[in-house]
Amino acid sequence: MALLSIRNLSVEFSTAGGPFRAVDGVDVTVDKGEILAIVGESGSGKSVSMMALMGLLPWTARITADEMSFDGTDLRSLTARQRRQVIGRDISMIFQEPMTSLNPCFTAGFQIKETLRQHLKLDRRARHARAIELMEMVGIPDPARRLNAFPHQLSGGMSQRVMIAMALACQPRLLIADEPTTALDVTIQAQILDLLQDLQKSTGMALILITHDMGVVAETAQRVQVQYAGQKVEEQPVRALFETPHHPYTAALLAALPERATERRLPTIPGVVPGQFDRPEGCLFSPRCRFADDICRHRAPPVQPPALGIARCHYPLDTAATEAAR
Amino acid sequence: MFRFFLTRLLTFVPTFIGVTLISFAFIRVLPGDPIIVMAGERGLSEARYQELREQFGFDQPLIVQFWDYLTGILHGNLGMSYVTKKPVWDEFFALFPATVELSLCAIVIAICLGIPAGVIAAVNRGKFFDRALMSTALVGYSMPIFWWALLLIIVFSGNLGWTPVSGRIDLLYYFPDATGFMLIDSLLSGQKGAFASAVEHLILPSIVLATIPLAVIARQTRSAMLEVLGEDYIRTARAKGLAPIRVSGLHALRNALIPVVTVIGLSVGVLLAGAILTETIFSWPGIGKWMVDSIYRRDYPVVQGGLLLIAGMVMIVNLIVDLLYGVINPKIRKR
Ligand SMILES: Nc1ncnc2c1ncn2[C@@H]1O[C@H](COP(=O)(O)OP(=O)(O)OP(=O)(O)O)[C@@H](O)[C@H]1O
Ligand code: SF4
Ligand SMILES: [Mg+2]
């Protein structure tokens, strides 16, 4: 049985300009101890779908799903209070901006211990010991002293380590890392990714890694799901996805990778993700797709079988076509 | 820390001189002659008038009078009241506890109601409670104090007879000043009913005086909270599974408190100004009423000295507020 199973998740925001569907029928499945990467350009609904799972969206969001279960528990049936017992304990999340994600008014130690106090029955001394242990675990030197540091006294990398320590405090079974390295220096990025991978291995938790970076996906994940404009457009094991992308969008993302780009092709995909007011009819990718035809532009594409990467496309690429596309 | 304190104290010097000058000029700009006022309806002879002028130093040029006054202050001498012949300093500190008691009650009411109201309004932004509260705050803010006071007196003292109209305590009770704070003194006196009477007398003036600061604090808390609630660390706090009340009441409020503490500090000035009116309306024997009476009597030393001492109090409160910033938000402490 999958650890996390979400089927047909949709999130609709009511905005001043009318309803906006930021997530549109997304499925997410994660097994115990697995690393799933979710990739896609800005605005493809990656964060929103995970925030929906965490229950962190504002009240303007209307969340619907056919299934949303974690370890056999139907999250939809939980009261807000029951949900808060899962959040931060069994499922935890770290975010893109470590510097602003810690509360400037409280010490790192206070913020780590707060999670422990919320979910575990530990006394003061045990919490202190556990906090130091966690700081050590995430590679913070001199933890006893750093416990008393305020966020403004920590670098970005250190802050993200504190965030990770906080997220791991109660030994979660699923960690969601939403672009955990985007805001950091390149050298620190690699360190944090390594740390996450090591921790995932040593704790056996499942990890959902949200990223823009196909390179990171290749190095880290076991399975990848590609999101575009609020929809899941493809899902495959990493190796297979890199070898044979079935959706033209995935193919374009891969072609944008520096090692793969030929001299002639630009390393980015022309055009932008459609927003609230410029959603095309038919396939959402059609304005930017080099294979688009009239059918694509007028009819929503079907979802292909797993053999074709569950691709949401009228004309999924097979090996030959992928080769031709390069 | 010590250096910060010292530099802040230095900035007091120009303010202090400014206040001295303004208070000195202010009372002299008002038409009317203190000697004539003092003489009252009996009037006095020309010779006696000249004698008194000399005695008070009014025959000297203004600049000399100011100089005398300034050097007096530097020696800690604020002069004597023309009317009571007692040192201004003594009078001020005899009456000051009454004003402090009233102002403290008012600011405590304003803080205890204003901050929670602002937090709840921000959390329920745009919903009924928020709108109702903010319109009420606007009304409270723009209400003329004397009108509001009279309305409350008519309803609660007149129609309902729940509260007394004026004074600090019922005339039935008498006990010596121990602290000058009626709430404490009445308890110390051990007389039955004295404390209740003191509380009853305090309620209406406190409410009147609290109204404007309450509205200001509620609005400021709401807007500061709205800003903070969108921050990333609030999302982090919620992602930990913390209860909403802890998220908004601790994580958000602590960050929103800086602007709120600022307006509380500024309210103290407003409060003392409001106290003048409130004390007059409720015959509250504090420095507000004392100042107003002294202005009518053209009691120059009292008005000058009183203004100076009030300004000093406001400056001290603001210094405390500045020190509080660092306690609330450690990021500020660094500078
Ligand atoms: N509270 C909100 N109200 C209205 N629209 C929102 C809200 N939050 C997000 N959106 C919209 O939902 C869409 C998806 O946003 P989301 O943050 O999930 O994208 P993302 O894939 O995480 O992008 P990025 O890579 O930049 O983080 C965006 O168009 C965004 O503007
Ligand atoms: S459906 Fe058509 S437009 Fe959409 S991705 Fe497939 S080929 Fe491109
Ligand atoms: Mg995002």
CSV table of C-alpha atoms and ligand atoms in Angstrom, one decimal, chain A residues 42-43 46-48 96 178-179 210 212, ligand 3:
chain,number,residue,atom,x,y,z
A,42,SER,CA,6.8,28.4,-12.1
A,43,GLY,CA,3.1,28.5,-11.6
A,46,LYS,CA,3.5,22.3,-7.4
A,47,SER,CA,3.5,24.2,-4.2
A,48,VAL,CA,-0.3,24.7,-4.1
A,96,GLN,CA,12.1,27.7,-0.5
A,178,ASP,CA,9.6,22.6,-1.7
A,179,GLU,CA,12.5,23.9,-3.7
A,210,ILE,CA,9.8,19.9,-5.6
A,212,HIS,CA,12.8,23.2,-11.3
C,3,MG,MG,6.4,26.8,-5.5
